[in-house]
mmCIF file of C-alpha atoms in Angstrom:
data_model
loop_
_atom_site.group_PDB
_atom_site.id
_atom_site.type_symbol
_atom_site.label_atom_id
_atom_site.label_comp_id
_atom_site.label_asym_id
_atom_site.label_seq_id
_atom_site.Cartn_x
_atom_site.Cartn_y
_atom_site.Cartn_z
ATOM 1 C CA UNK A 1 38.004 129.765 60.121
ATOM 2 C CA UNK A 2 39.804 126.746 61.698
ATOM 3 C CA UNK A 3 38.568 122.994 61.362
ATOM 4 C CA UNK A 4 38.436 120.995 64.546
ATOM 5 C CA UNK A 5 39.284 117.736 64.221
ATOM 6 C CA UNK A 6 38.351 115.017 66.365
ATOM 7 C CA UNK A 7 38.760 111.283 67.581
ATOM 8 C CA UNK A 8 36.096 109.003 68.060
ATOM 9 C CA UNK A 9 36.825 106.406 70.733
ATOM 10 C CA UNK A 10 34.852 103.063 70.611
ATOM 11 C CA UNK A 11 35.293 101.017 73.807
ATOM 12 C CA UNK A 12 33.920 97.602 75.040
ATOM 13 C CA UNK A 13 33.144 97.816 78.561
ATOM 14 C CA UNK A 14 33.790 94.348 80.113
ATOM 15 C CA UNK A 15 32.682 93.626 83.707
ATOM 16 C CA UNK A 16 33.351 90.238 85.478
ATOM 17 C CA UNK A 17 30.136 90.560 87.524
ATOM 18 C CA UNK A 18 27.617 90.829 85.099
ATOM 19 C CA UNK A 19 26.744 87.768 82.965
ATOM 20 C CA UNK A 20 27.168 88.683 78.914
ATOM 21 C CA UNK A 21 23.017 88.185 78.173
ATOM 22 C CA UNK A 22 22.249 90.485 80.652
ATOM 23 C CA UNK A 23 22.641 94.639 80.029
ATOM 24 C CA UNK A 24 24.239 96.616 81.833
ATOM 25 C CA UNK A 25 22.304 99.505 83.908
ATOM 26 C CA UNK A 26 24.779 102.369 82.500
ATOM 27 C CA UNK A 27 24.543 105.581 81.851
ATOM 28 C CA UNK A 28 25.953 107.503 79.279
ATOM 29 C CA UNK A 29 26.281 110.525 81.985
ATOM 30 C CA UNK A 30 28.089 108.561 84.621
ATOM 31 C CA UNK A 31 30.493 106.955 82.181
ATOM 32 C CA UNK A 32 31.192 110.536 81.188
ATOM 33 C CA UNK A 33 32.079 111.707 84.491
ATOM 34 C CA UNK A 34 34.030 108.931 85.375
ATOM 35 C CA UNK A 35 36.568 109.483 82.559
ATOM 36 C CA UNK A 36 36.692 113.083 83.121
ATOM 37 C CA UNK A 37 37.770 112.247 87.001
ATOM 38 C CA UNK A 38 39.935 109.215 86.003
ATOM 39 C CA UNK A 39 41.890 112.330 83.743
ATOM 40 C CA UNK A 40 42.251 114.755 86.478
ATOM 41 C CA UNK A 41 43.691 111.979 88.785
ATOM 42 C CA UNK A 42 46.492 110.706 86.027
ATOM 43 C CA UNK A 43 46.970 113.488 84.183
ATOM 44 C CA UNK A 44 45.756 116.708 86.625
ATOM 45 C CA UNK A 45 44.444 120.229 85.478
ATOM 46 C CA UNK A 46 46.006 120.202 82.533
ATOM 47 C CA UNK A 47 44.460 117.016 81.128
ATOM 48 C CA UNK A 48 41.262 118.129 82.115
ATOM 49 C CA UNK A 49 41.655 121.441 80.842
ATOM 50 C CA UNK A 50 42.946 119.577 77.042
ATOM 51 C CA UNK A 51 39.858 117.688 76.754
ATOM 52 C CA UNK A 52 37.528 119.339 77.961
ATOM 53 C CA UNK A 53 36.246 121.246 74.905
ATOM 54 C CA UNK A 54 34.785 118.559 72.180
ATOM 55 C CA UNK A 55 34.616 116.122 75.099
ATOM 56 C CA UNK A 56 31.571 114.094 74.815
ATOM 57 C CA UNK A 57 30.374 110.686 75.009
ATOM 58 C CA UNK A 58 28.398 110.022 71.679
ATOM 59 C CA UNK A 59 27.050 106.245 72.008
ATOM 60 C CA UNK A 60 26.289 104.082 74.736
ATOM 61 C CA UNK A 61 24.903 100.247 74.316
ATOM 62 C CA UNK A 62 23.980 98.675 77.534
ATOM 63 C CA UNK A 63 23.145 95.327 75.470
ATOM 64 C CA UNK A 64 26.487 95.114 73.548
ATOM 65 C CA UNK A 65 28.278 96.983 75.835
ATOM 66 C CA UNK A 66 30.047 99.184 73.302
ATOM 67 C CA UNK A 67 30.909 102.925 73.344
ATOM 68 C CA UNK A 68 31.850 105.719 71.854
ATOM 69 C CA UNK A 69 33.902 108.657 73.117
ATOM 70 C CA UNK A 70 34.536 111.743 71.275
ATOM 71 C CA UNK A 71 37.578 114.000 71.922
ATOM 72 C CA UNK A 72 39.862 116.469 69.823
ATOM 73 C CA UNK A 73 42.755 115.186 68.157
ATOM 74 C CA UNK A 74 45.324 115.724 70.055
ATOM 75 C CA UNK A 75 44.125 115.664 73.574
ATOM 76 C CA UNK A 76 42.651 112.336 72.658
ATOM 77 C CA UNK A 77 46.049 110.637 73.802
ATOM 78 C CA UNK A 78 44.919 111.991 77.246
ATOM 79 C CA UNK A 79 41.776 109.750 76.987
ATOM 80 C CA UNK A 80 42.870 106.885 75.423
ATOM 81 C CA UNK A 81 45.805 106.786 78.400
ATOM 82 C CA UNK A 82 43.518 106.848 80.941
ATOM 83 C CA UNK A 83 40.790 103.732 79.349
ATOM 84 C CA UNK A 84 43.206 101.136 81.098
ATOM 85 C CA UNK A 85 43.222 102.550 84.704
ATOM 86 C CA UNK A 86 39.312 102.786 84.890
ATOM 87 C CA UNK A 87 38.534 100.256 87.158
ATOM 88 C CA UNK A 88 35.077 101.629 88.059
ATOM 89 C CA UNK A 89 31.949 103.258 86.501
ATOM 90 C CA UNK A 90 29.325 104.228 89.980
ATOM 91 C CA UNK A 91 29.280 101.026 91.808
ATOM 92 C CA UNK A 92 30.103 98.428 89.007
ATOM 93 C CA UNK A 93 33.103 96.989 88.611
ATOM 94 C CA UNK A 94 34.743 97.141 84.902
ATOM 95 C CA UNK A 95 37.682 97.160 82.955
ATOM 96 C CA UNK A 96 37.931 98.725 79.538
ATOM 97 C CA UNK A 97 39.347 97.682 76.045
ATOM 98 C CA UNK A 98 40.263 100.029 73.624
ATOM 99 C CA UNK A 99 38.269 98.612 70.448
ATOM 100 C CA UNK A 100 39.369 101.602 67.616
ATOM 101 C CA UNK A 101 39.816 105.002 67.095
ATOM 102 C CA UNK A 102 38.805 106.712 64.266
ATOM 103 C CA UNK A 103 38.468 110.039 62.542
ATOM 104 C CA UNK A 104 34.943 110.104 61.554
ATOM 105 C CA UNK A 105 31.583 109.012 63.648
ATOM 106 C CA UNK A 106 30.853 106.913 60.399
ATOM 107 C CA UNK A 107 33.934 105.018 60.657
ATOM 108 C CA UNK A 108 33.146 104.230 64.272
ATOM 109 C CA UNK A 109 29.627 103.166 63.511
ATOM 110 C CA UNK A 110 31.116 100.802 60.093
ATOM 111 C CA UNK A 111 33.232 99.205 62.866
ATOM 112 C CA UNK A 112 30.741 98.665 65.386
ATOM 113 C CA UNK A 113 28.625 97.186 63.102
ATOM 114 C CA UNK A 114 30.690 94.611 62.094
ATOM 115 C CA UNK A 115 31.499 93.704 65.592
ATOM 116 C CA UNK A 116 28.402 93.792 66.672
ATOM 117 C CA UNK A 117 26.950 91.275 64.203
ATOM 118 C CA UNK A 118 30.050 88.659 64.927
ATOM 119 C CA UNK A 119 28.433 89.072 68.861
ATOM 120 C CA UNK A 120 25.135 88.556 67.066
ATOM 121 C CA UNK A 121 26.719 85.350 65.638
ATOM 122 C CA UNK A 122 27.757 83.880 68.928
ATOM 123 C CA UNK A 123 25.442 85.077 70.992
ATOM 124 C CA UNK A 124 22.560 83.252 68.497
ATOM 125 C CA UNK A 125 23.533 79.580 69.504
ATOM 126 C CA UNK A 126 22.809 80.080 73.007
ATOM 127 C CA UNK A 127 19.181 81.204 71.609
ATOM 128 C CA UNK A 128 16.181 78.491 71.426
ATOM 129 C CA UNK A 129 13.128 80.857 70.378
ATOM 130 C CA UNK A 130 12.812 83.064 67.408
ATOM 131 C CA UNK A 131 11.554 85.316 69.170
ATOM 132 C CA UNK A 132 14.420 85.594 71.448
ATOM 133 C CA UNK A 133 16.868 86.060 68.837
ATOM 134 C CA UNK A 134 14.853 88.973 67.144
ATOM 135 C CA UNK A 135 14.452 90.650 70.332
ATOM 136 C CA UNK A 136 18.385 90.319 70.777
ATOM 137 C CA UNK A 137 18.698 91.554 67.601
ATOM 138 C CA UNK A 138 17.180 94.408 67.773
ATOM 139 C CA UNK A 139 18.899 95.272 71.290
ATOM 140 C CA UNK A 140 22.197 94.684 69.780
ATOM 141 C CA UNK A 141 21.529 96.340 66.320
ATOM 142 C CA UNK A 142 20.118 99.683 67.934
ATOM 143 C CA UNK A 143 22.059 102.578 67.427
ATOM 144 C CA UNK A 144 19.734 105.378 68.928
ATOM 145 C CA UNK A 145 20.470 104.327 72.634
ATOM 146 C CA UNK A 146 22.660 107.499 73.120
ATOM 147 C CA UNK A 147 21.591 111.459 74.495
ATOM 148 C CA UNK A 148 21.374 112.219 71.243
ATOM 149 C CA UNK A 149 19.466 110.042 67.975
ATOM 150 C CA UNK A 150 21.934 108.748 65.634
ATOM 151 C CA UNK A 151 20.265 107.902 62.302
ATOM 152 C CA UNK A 152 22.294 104.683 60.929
ATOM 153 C CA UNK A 153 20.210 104.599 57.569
ATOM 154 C CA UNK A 154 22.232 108.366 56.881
ATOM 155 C CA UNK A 155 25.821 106.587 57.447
ATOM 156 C CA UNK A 156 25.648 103.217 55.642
#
């Protein structure tokens, strides 16, 4: 039996037009399909054809604006070429930055967690309520916004 390996991808999605403490209106779907076109223009069939099995997009924050792509080792260098040329996701105008790659899904999450509390941190001052800054916290600190339910208690 052979062991497939794969690369998890986590990306910030950064878009000029869309203030920081508002979400973006993305979906994990059209993110998805956007890469996989991206791919066939840079790197044609063949691209396509590498990635395509164990291609999927695993996490998708609108709050925090943080991803996670998953892709077999190997053709992963296929995706991670094409992150800097995607200009676009629909209608919205983005550019995205490369925040790790990683072996494991658990590693990913470790990461994003720790990033995501430091935008916790200076997202906080801007905050007068309590209740505000719970509600952000929760946003930001919710890992089951993705097609499928990621249990966080199961990783830590």
């Amino acid at each position: 039996m052979v062991r497939f390996k794969h690369r998890y991808v986590t990306v910030e999605i950064v878009s000029p037009i869309v203030p920081d403490d508002k979400p973006l209106h993305l979906k994990p779907k059209i993110f998805h399909d956007t890469l996989l076109n991206k791919i066939q223009l840079l790197h044609g069939d063949f691209g396509v054809a590498a990635i395509t099995n164990g291609f999927l997009t695993k996490y998708c924050n609108e709050n925090t604006r943080i991803a996670i792509i998953r892709s077999r080792h190997g053709p992963h260098r296929f995706v991670t070429s094409t992150l800097p040329f995607v200009t676009k996701i629909g209608k919205l105008d983005v550019r995205l930055n490369t925040l790790h790659v990683g072996a494991t899904l658990k590693h990913s999450f470790k990461f994003i967690q720790k990033h995501q509390r430091a935008y916790l941190d200076r997202m906080w001052s801007k905050l007068k309520t309590v209740e505000e800054r719970e509600k952000l916290e929760a946003a930001v600190m919710d890992f089951t916004k993705t097609d499928v339910a990621i249990n966080i208690d199961n990783i830590a």
